[in-house]
Short mmCIF file of N, CA and C in Angstrom, two decimals:
data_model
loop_
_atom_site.label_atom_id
_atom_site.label_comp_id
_atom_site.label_asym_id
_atom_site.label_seq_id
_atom_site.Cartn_x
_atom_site.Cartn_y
_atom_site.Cartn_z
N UNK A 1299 -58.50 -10.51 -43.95
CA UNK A 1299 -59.34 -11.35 -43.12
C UNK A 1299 -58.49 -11.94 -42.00
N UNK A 1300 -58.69 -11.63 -40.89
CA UNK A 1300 -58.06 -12.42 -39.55
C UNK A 1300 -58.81 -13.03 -38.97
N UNK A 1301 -58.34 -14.24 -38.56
CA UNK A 1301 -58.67 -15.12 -37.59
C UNK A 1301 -57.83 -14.94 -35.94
N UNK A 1302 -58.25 -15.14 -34.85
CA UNK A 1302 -58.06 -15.33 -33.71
C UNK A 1302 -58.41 -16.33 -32.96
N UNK A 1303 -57.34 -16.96 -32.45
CA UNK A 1303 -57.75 -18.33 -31.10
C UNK A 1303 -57.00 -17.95 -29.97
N UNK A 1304 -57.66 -17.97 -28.54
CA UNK A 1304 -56.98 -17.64 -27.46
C UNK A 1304 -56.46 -18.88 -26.85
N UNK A 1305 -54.97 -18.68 -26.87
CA UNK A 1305 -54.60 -20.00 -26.31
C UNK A 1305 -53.79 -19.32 -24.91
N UNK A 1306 -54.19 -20.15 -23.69
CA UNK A 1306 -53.21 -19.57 -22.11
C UNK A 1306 -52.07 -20.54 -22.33
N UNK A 1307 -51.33 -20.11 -21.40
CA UNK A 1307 -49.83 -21.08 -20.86
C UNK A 1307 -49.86 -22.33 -20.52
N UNK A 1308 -51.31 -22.72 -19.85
CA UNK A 1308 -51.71 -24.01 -18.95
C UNK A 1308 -52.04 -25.08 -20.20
N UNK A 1309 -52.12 -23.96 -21.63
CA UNK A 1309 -52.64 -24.98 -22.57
C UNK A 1309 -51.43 -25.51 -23.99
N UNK A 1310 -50.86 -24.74 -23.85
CA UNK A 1310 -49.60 -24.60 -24.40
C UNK A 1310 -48.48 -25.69 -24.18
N UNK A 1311 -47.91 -26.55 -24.77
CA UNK A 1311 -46.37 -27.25 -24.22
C UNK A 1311 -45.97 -27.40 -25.86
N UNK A 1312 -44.87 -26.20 -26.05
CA UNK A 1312 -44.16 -26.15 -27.45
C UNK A 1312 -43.46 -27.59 -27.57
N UNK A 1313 -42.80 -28.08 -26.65
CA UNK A 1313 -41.30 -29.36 -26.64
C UNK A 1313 -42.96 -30.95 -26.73
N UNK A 1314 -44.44 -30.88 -27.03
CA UNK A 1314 -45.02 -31.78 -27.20
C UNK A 1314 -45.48 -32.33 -26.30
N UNK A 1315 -46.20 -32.93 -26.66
CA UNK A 1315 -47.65 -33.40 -25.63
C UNK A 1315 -47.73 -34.85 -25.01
N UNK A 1316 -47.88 -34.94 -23.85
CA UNK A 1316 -47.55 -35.85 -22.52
C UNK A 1316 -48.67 -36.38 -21.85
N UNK A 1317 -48.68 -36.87 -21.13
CA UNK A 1317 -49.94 -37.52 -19.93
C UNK A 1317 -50.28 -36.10 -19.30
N UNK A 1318 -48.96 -35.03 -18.90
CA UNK A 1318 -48.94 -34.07 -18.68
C UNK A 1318 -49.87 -32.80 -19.30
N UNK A 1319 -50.16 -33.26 -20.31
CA UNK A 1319 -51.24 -32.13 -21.19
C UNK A 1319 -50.74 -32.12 -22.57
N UNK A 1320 -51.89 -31.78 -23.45
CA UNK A 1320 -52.17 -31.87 -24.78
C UNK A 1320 -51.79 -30.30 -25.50
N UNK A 1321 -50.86 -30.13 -26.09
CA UNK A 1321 -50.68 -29.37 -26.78
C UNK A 1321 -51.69 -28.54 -27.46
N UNK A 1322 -52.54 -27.79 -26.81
CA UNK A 1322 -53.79 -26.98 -27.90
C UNK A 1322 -53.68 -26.20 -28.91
N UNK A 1323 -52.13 -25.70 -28.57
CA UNK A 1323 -51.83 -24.68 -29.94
C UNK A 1323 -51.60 -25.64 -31.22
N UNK A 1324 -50.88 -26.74 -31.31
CA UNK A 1324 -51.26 -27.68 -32.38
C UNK A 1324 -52.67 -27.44 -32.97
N UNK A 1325 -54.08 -28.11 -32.09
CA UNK A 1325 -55.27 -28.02 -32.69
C UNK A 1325 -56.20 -26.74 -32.76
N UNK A 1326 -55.44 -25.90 -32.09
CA UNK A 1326 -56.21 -24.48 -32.91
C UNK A 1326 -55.33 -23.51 -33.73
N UNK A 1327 -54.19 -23.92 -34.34
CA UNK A 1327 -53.59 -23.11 -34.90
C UNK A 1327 -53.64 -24.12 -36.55
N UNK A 1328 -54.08 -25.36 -36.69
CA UNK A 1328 -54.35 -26.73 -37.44
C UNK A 1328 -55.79 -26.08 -38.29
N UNK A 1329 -56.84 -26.12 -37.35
CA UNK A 1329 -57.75 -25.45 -37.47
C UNK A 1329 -57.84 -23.94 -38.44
N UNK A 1330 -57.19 -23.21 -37.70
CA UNK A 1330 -57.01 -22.22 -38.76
C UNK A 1330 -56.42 -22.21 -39.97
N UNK A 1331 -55.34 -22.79 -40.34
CA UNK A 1331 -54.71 -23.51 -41.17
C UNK A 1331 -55.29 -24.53 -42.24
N UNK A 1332 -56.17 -25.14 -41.58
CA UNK A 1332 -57.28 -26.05 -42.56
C UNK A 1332 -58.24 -25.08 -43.46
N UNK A 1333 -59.04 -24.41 -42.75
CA UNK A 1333 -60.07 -23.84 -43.27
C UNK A 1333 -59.73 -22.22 -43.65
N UNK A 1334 -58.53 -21.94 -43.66
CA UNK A 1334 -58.43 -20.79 -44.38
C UNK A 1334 -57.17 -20.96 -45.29
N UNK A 1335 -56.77 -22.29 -45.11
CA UNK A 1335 -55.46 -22.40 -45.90
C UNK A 1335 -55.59 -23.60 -46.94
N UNK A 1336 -55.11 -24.98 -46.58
CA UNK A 1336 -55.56 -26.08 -47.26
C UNK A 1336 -56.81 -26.07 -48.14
N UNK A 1337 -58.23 -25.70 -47.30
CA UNK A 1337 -59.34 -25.51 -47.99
C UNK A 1337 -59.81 -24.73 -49.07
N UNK A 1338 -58.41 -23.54 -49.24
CA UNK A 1338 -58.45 -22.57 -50.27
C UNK A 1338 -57.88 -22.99 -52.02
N UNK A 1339 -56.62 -23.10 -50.80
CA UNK A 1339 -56.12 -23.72 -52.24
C UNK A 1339 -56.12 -24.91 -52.73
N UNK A 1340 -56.66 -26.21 -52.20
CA UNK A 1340 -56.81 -27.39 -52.78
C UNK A 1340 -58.57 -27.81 -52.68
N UNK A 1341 -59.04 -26.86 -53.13
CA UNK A 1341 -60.57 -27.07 -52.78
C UNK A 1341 -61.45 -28.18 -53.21
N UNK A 1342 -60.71 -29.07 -53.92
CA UNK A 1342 -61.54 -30.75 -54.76
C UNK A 1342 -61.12 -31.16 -53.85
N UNK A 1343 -60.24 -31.51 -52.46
CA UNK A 1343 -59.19 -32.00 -52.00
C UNK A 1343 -59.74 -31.93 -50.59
N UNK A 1344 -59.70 -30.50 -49.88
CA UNK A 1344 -59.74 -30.28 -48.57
C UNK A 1344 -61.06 -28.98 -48.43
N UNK A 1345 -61.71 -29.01 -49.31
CA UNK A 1345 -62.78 -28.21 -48.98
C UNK A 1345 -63.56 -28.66 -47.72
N UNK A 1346 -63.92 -28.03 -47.28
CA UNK A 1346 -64.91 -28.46 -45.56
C UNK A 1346 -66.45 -28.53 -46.09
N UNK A 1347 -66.77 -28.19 -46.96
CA UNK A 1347 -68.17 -28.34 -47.37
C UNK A 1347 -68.78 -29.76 -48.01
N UNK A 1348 -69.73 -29.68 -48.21
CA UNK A 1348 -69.93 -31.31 -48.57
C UNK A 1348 -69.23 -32.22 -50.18
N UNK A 1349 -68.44 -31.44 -50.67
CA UNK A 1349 -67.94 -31.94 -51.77
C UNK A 1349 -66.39 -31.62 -51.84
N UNK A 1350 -66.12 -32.53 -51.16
CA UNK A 1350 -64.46 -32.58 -51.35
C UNK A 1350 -64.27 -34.11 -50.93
N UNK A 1351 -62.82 -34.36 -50.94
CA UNK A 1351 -62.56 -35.72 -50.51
C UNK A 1351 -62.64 -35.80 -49.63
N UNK A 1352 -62.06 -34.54 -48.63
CA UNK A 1352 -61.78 -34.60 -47.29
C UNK A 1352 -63.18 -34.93 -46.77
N UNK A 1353 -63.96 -34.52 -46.77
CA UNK A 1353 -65.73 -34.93 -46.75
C UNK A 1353 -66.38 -35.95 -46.76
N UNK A 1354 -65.92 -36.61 -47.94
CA UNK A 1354 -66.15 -37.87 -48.24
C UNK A 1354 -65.25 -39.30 -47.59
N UNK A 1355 -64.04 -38.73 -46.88
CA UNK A 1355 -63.68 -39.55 -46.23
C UNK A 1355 -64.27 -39.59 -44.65
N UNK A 1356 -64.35 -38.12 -44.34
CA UNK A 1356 -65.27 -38.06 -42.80
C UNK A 1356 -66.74 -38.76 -43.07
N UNK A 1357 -67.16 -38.76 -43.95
CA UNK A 1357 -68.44 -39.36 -44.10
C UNK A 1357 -68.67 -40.71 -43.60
N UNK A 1358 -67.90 -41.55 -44.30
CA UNK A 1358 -67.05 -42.11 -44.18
C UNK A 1358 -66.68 -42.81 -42.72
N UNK A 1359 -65.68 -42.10 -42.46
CA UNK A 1359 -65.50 -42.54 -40.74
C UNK A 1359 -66.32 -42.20 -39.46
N UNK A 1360 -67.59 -41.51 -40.02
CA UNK A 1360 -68.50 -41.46 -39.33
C UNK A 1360 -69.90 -42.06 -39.73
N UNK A 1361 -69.77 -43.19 -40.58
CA UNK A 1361 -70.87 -44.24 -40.61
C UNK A 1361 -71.88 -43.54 -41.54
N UNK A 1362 -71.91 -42.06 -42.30
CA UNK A 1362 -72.91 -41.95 -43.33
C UNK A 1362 -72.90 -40.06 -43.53
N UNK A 1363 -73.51 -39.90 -44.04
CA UNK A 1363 -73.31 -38.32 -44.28
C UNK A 1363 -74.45 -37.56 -43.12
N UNK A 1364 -73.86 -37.18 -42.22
CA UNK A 1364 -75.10 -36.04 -41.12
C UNK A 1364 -74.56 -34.56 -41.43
N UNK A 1365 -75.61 -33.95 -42.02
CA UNK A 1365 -75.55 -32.56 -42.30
C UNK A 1365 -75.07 -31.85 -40.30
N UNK A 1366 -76.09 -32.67 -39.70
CA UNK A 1366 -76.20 -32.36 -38.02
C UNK A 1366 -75.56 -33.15 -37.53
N UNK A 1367 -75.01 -32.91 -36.32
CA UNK A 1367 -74.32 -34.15 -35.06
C UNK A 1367 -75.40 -34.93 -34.91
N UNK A 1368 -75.46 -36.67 -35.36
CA UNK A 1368 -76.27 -37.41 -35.07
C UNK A 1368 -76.42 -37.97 -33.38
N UNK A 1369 -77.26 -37.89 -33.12
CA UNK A 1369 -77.62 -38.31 -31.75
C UNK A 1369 -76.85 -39.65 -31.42
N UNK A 1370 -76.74 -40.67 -32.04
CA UNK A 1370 -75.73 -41.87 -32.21
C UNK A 1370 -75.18 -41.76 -33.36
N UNK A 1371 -73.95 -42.26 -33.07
CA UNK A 1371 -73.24 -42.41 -34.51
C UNK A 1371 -73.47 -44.06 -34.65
N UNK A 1372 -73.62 -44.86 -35.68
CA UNK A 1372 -73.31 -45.85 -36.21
C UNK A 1372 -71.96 -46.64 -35.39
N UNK A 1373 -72.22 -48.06 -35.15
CA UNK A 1373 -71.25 -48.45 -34.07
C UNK A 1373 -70.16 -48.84 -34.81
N UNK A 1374 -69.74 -49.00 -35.75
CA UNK A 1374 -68.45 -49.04 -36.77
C UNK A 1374 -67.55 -47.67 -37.27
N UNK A 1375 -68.49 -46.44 -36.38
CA UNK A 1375 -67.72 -44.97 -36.86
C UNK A 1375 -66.61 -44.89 -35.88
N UNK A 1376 -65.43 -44.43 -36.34
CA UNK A 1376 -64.00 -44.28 -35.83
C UNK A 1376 -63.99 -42.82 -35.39
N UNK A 1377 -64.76 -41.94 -36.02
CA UNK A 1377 -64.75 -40.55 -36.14
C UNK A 1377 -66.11 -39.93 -35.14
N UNK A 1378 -66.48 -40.01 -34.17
CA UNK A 1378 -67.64 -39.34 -33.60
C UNK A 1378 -67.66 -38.67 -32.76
N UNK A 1379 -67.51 -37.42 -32.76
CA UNK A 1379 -67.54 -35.88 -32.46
C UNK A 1379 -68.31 -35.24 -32.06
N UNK A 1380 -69.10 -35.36 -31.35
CA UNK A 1380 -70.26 -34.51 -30.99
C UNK A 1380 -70.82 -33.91 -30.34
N UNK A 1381 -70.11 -32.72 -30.20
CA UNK A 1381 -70.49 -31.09 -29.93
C UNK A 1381 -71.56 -30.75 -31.10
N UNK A 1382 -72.65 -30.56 -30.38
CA UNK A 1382 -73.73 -29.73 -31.16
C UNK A 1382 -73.37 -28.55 -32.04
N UNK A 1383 -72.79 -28.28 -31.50
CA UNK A 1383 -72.46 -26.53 -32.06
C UNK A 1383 -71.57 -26.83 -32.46
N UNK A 1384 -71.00 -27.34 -33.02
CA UNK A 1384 -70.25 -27.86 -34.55
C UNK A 1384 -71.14 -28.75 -35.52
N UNK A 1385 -71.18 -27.31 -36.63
CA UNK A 1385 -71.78 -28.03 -37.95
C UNK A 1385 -70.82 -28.38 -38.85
N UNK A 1386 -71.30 -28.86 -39.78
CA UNK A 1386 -70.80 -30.07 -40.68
C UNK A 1386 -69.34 -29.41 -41.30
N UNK A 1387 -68.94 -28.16 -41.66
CA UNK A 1387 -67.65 -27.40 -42.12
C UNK A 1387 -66.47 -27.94 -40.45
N UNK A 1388 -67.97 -27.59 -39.87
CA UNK A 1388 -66.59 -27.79 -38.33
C UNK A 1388 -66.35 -29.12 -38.00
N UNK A 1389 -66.88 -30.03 -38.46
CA UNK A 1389 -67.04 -31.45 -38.68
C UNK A 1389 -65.70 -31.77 -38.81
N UNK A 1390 -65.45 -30.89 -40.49
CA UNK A 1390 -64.38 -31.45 -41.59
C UNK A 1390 -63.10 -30.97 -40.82
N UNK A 1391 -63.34 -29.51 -40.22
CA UNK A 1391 -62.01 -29.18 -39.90
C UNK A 1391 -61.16 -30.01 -38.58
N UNK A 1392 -62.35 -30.35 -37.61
CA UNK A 1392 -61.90 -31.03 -36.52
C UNK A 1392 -61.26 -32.86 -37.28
N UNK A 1393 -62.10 -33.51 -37.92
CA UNK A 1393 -61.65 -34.66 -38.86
C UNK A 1393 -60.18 -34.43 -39.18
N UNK A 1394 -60.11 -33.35 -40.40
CA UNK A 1394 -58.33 -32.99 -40.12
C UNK A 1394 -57.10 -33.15 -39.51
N UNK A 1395 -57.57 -32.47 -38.46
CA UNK A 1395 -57.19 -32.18 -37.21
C UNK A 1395 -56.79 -34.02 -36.64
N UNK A 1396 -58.04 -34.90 -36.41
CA UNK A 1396 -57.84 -35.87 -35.70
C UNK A 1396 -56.50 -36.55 -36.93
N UNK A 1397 -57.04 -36.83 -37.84
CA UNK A 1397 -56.37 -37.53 -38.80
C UNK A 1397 -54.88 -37.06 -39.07
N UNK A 1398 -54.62 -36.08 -39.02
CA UNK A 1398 -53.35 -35.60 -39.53
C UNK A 1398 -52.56 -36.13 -38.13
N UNK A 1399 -52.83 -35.15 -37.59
CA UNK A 1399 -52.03 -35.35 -36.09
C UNK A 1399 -51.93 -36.91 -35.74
N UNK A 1400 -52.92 -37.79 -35.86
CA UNK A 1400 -52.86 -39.21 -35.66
C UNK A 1400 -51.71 -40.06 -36.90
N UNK A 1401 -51.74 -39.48 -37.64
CA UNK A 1401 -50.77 -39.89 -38.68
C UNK A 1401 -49.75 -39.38 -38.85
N UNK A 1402 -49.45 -37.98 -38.01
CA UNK A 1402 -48.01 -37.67 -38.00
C UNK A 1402 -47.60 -38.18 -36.12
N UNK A 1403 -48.48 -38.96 -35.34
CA UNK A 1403 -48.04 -39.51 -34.16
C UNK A 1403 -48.29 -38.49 -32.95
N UNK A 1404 -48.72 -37.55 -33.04
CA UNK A 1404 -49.30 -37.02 -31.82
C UNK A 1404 -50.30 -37.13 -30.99
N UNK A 1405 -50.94 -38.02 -31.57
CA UNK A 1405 -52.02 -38.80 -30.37
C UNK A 1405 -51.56 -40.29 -30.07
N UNK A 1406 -50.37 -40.29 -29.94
CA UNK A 1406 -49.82 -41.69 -29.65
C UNK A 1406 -48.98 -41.41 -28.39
N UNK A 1407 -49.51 -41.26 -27.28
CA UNK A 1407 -48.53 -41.54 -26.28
C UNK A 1407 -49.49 -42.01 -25.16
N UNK A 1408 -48.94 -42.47 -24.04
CA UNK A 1408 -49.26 -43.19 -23.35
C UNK A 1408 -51.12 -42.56 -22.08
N UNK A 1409 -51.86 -42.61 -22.16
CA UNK A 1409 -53.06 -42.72 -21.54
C UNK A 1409 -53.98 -41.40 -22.85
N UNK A 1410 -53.48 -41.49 -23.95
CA UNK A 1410 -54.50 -40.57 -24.75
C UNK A 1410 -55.18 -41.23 -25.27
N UNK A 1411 -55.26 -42.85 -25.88
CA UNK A 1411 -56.65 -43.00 -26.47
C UNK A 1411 -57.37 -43.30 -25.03
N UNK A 1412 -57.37 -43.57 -23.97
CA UNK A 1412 -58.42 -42.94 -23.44
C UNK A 1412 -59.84 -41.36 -22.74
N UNK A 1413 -58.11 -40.68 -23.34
CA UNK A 1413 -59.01 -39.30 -23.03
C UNK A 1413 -60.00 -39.01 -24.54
N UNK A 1414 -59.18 -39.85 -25.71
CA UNK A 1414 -60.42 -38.88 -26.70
C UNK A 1414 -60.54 -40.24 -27.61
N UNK A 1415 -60.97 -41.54 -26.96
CA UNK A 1415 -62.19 -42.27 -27.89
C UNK A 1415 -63.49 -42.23 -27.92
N UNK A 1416 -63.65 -41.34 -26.87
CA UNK A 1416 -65.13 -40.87 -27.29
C UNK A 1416 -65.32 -40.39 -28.45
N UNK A 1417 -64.33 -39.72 -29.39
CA UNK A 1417 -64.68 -38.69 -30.71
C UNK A 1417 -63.44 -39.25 -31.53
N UNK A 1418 -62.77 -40.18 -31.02
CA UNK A 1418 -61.34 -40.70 -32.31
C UNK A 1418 -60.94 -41.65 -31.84
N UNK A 1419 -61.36 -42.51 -32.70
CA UNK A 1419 -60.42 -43.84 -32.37
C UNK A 1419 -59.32 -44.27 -32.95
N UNK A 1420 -58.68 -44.05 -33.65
CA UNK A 1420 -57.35 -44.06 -34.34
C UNK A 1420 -56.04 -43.12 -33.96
N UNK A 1421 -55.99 -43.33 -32.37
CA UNK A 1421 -55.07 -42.24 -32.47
C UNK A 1421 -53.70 -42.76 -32.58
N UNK A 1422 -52.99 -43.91 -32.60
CA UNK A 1422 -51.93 -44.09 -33.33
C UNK A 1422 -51.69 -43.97 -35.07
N UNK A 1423 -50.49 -43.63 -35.50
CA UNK A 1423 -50.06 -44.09 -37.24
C UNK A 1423 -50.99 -45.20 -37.42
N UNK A 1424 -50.47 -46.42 -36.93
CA UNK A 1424 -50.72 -47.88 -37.71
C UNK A 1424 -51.98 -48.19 -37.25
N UNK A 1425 -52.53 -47.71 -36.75
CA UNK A 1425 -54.43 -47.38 -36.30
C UNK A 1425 -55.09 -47.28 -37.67
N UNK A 1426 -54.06 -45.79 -37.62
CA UNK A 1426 -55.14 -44.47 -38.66
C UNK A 1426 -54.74 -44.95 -40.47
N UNK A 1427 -53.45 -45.48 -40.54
CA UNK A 1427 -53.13 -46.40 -41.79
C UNK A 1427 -54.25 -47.31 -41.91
N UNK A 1428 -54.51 -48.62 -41.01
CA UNK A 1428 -54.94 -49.81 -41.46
C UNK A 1428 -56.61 -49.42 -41.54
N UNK A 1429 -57.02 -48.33 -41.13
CA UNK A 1429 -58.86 -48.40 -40.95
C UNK A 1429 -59.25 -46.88 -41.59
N UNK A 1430 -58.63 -45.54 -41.40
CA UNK A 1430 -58.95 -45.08 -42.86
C UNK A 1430 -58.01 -44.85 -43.68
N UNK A 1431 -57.99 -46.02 -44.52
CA UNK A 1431 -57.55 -45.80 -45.91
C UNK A 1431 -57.76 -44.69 -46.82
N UNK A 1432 -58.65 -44.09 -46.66
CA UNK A 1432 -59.04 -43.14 -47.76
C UNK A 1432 -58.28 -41.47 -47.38
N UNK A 1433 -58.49 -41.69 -46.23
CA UNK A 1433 -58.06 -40.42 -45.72
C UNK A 1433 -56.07 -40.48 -45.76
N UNK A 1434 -55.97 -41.68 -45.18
CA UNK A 1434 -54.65 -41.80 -45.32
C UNK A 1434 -53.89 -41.88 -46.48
N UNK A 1435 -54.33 -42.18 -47.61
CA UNK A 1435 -54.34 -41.28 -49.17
C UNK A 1435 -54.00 -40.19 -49.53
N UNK A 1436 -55.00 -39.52 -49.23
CA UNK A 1436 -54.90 -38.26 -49.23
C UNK A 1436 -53.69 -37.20 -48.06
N UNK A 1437 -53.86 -37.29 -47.18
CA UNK A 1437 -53.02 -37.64 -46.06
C UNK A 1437 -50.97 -37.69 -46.53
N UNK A 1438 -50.80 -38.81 -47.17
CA UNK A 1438 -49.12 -39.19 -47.40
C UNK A 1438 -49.30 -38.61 -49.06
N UNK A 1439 -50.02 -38.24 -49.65
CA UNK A 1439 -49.53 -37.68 -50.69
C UNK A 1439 -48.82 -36.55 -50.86
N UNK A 1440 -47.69 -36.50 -51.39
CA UNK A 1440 -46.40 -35.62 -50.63
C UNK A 1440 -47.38 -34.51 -51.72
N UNK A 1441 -48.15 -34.30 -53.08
CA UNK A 1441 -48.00 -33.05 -53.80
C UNK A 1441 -49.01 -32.05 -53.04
N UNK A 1442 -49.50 -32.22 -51.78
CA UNK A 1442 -50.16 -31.50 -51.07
C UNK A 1442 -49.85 -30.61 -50.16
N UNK A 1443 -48.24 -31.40 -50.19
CA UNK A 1443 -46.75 -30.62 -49.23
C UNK A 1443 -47.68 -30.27 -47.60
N UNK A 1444 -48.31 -31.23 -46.84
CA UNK A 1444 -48.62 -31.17 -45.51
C UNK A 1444 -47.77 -31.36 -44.60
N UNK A 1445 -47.86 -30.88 -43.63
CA UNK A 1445 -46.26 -31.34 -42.12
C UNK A 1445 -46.17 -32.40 -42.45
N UNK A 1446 -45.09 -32.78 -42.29
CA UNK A 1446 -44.37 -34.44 -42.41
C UNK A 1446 -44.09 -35.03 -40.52
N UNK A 1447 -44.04 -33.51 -40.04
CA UNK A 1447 -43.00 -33.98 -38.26
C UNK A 1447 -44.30 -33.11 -37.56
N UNK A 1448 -44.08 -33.44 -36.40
CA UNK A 1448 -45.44 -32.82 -35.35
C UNK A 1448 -44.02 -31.44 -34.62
N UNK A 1449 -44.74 -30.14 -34.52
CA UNK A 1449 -43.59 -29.19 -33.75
C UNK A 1449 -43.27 -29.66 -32.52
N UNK A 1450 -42.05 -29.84 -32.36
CA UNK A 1450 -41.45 -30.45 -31.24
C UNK A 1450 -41.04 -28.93 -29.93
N UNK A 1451 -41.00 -27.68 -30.77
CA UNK A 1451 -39.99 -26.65 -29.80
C UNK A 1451 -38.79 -26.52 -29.83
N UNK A 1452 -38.21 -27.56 -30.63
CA UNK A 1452 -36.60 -27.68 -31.04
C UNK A 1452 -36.74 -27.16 -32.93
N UNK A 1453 -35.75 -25.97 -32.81
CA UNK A 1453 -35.74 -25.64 -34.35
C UNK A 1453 -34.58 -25.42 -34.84
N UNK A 1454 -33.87 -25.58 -36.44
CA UNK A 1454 -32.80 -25.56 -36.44
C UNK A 1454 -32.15 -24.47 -37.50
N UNK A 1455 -31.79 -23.65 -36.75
CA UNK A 1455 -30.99 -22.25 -37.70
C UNK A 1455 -30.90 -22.13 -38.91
N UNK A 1456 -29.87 -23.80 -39.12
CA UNK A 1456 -28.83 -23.58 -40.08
C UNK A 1456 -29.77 -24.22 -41.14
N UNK A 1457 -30.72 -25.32 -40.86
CA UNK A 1457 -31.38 -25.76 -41.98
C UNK A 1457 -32.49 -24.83 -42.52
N UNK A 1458 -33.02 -23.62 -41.65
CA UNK A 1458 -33.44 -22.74 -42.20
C UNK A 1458 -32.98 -21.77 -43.74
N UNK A 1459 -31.70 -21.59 -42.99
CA UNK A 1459 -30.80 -21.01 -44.04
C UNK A 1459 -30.69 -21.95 -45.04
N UNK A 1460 -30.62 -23.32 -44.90
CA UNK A 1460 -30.33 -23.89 -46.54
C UNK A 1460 -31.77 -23.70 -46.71
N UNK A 1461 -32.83 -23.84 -46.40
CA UNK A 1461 -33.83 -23.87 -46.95
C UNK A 1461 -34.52 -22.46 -47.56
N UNK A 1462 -33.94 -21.56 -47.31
CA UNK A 1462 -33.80 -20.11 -47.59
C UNK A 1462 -32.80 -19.89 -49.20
N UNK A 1463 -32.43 -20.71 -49.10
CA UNK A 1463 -31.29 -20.92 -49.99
C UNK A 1463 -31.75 -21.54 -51.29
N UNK A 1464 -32.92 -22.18 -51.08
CA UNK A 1464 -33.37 -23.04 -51.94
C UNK A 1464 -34.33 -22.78 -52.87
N UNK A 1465 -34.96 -21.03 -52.44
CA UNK A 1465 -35.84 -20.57 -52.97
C UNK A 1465 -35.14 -19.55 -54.20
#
């Protein structure tokens, strides 16, 4: 089974994401990674369908359970996303996506919570710590072994090799 996302050059910055532009290969390579990876093997956990945690915490940060993109979200939702043509699986995977990256610090730099509080409001750590709790649970629990660092473009040889070493 393959998946494909077309990502150009203009959308791309490996060394991380600036006022200058948002790293897209992060959120479509995240994406694929969620829902054909995480969602497989931890399926009580990160399933995208309506019974997982991960679910129940988007529910959650979007003020109640919408099978559909609600026309308003609830004015206390942190999470509101709404592209029509994302149903509720694409819900979970984009949720992911906001949450992880917001908790490993890639939506923390200078003029991004204004480009995406329309659909995330937590885009710092100590945001996405203090308001979802639930997700951020799930989230720092190391036995889920999720990125710990956001890809910077800088990689290092030699710790490869010990880590090669280790298997």
């Amino acid at each position: 089974n393959f998946n494909f996302t077309e990502l150009y050059s203009n959308e791309t910055f490996p060394e991380g994401s600036t006022k200058k532009g948002f790293d897209a290969s992060l959120e479509e390579i995240l994406h694929s990674i969620t829902h054909y990876g995480y969602s497989e093997i931890y399926p009580n956990v990160f399933a995208i369908n309506k019974k997982s945690m991960l679910t129940d915490a988007m529910d959650l940060s979007r003020g109640g359970y919408f099978e559909k993109v609600p026309r308003r979200y609830p004015k206390d939702a942190w999470y509101t996303y709404d592209d029509r043509s994302c149903d509720y699986e694409c819900q979970a995977v984009e949720y992911f996506y906001w949450g992880l990256t917001s908790y490993l610090g890639a939506q923390d730099y200078s003029g991004r919570f204004k480009e995406i509080n329309d659909e995330w409001k937590l885009n710092t750590p100590e945001k996405f710590k203090k308001k979802d709790k639930q997700f951020f649970e799930i989230l720092s629990n190391k036995k889920y072994f999720l990125p710990s660092i956001i890809p910077d473009g800088k990689y290092y040889p030699s710790l490869c090799s010990e880590i090669s070493l280790l298997k």
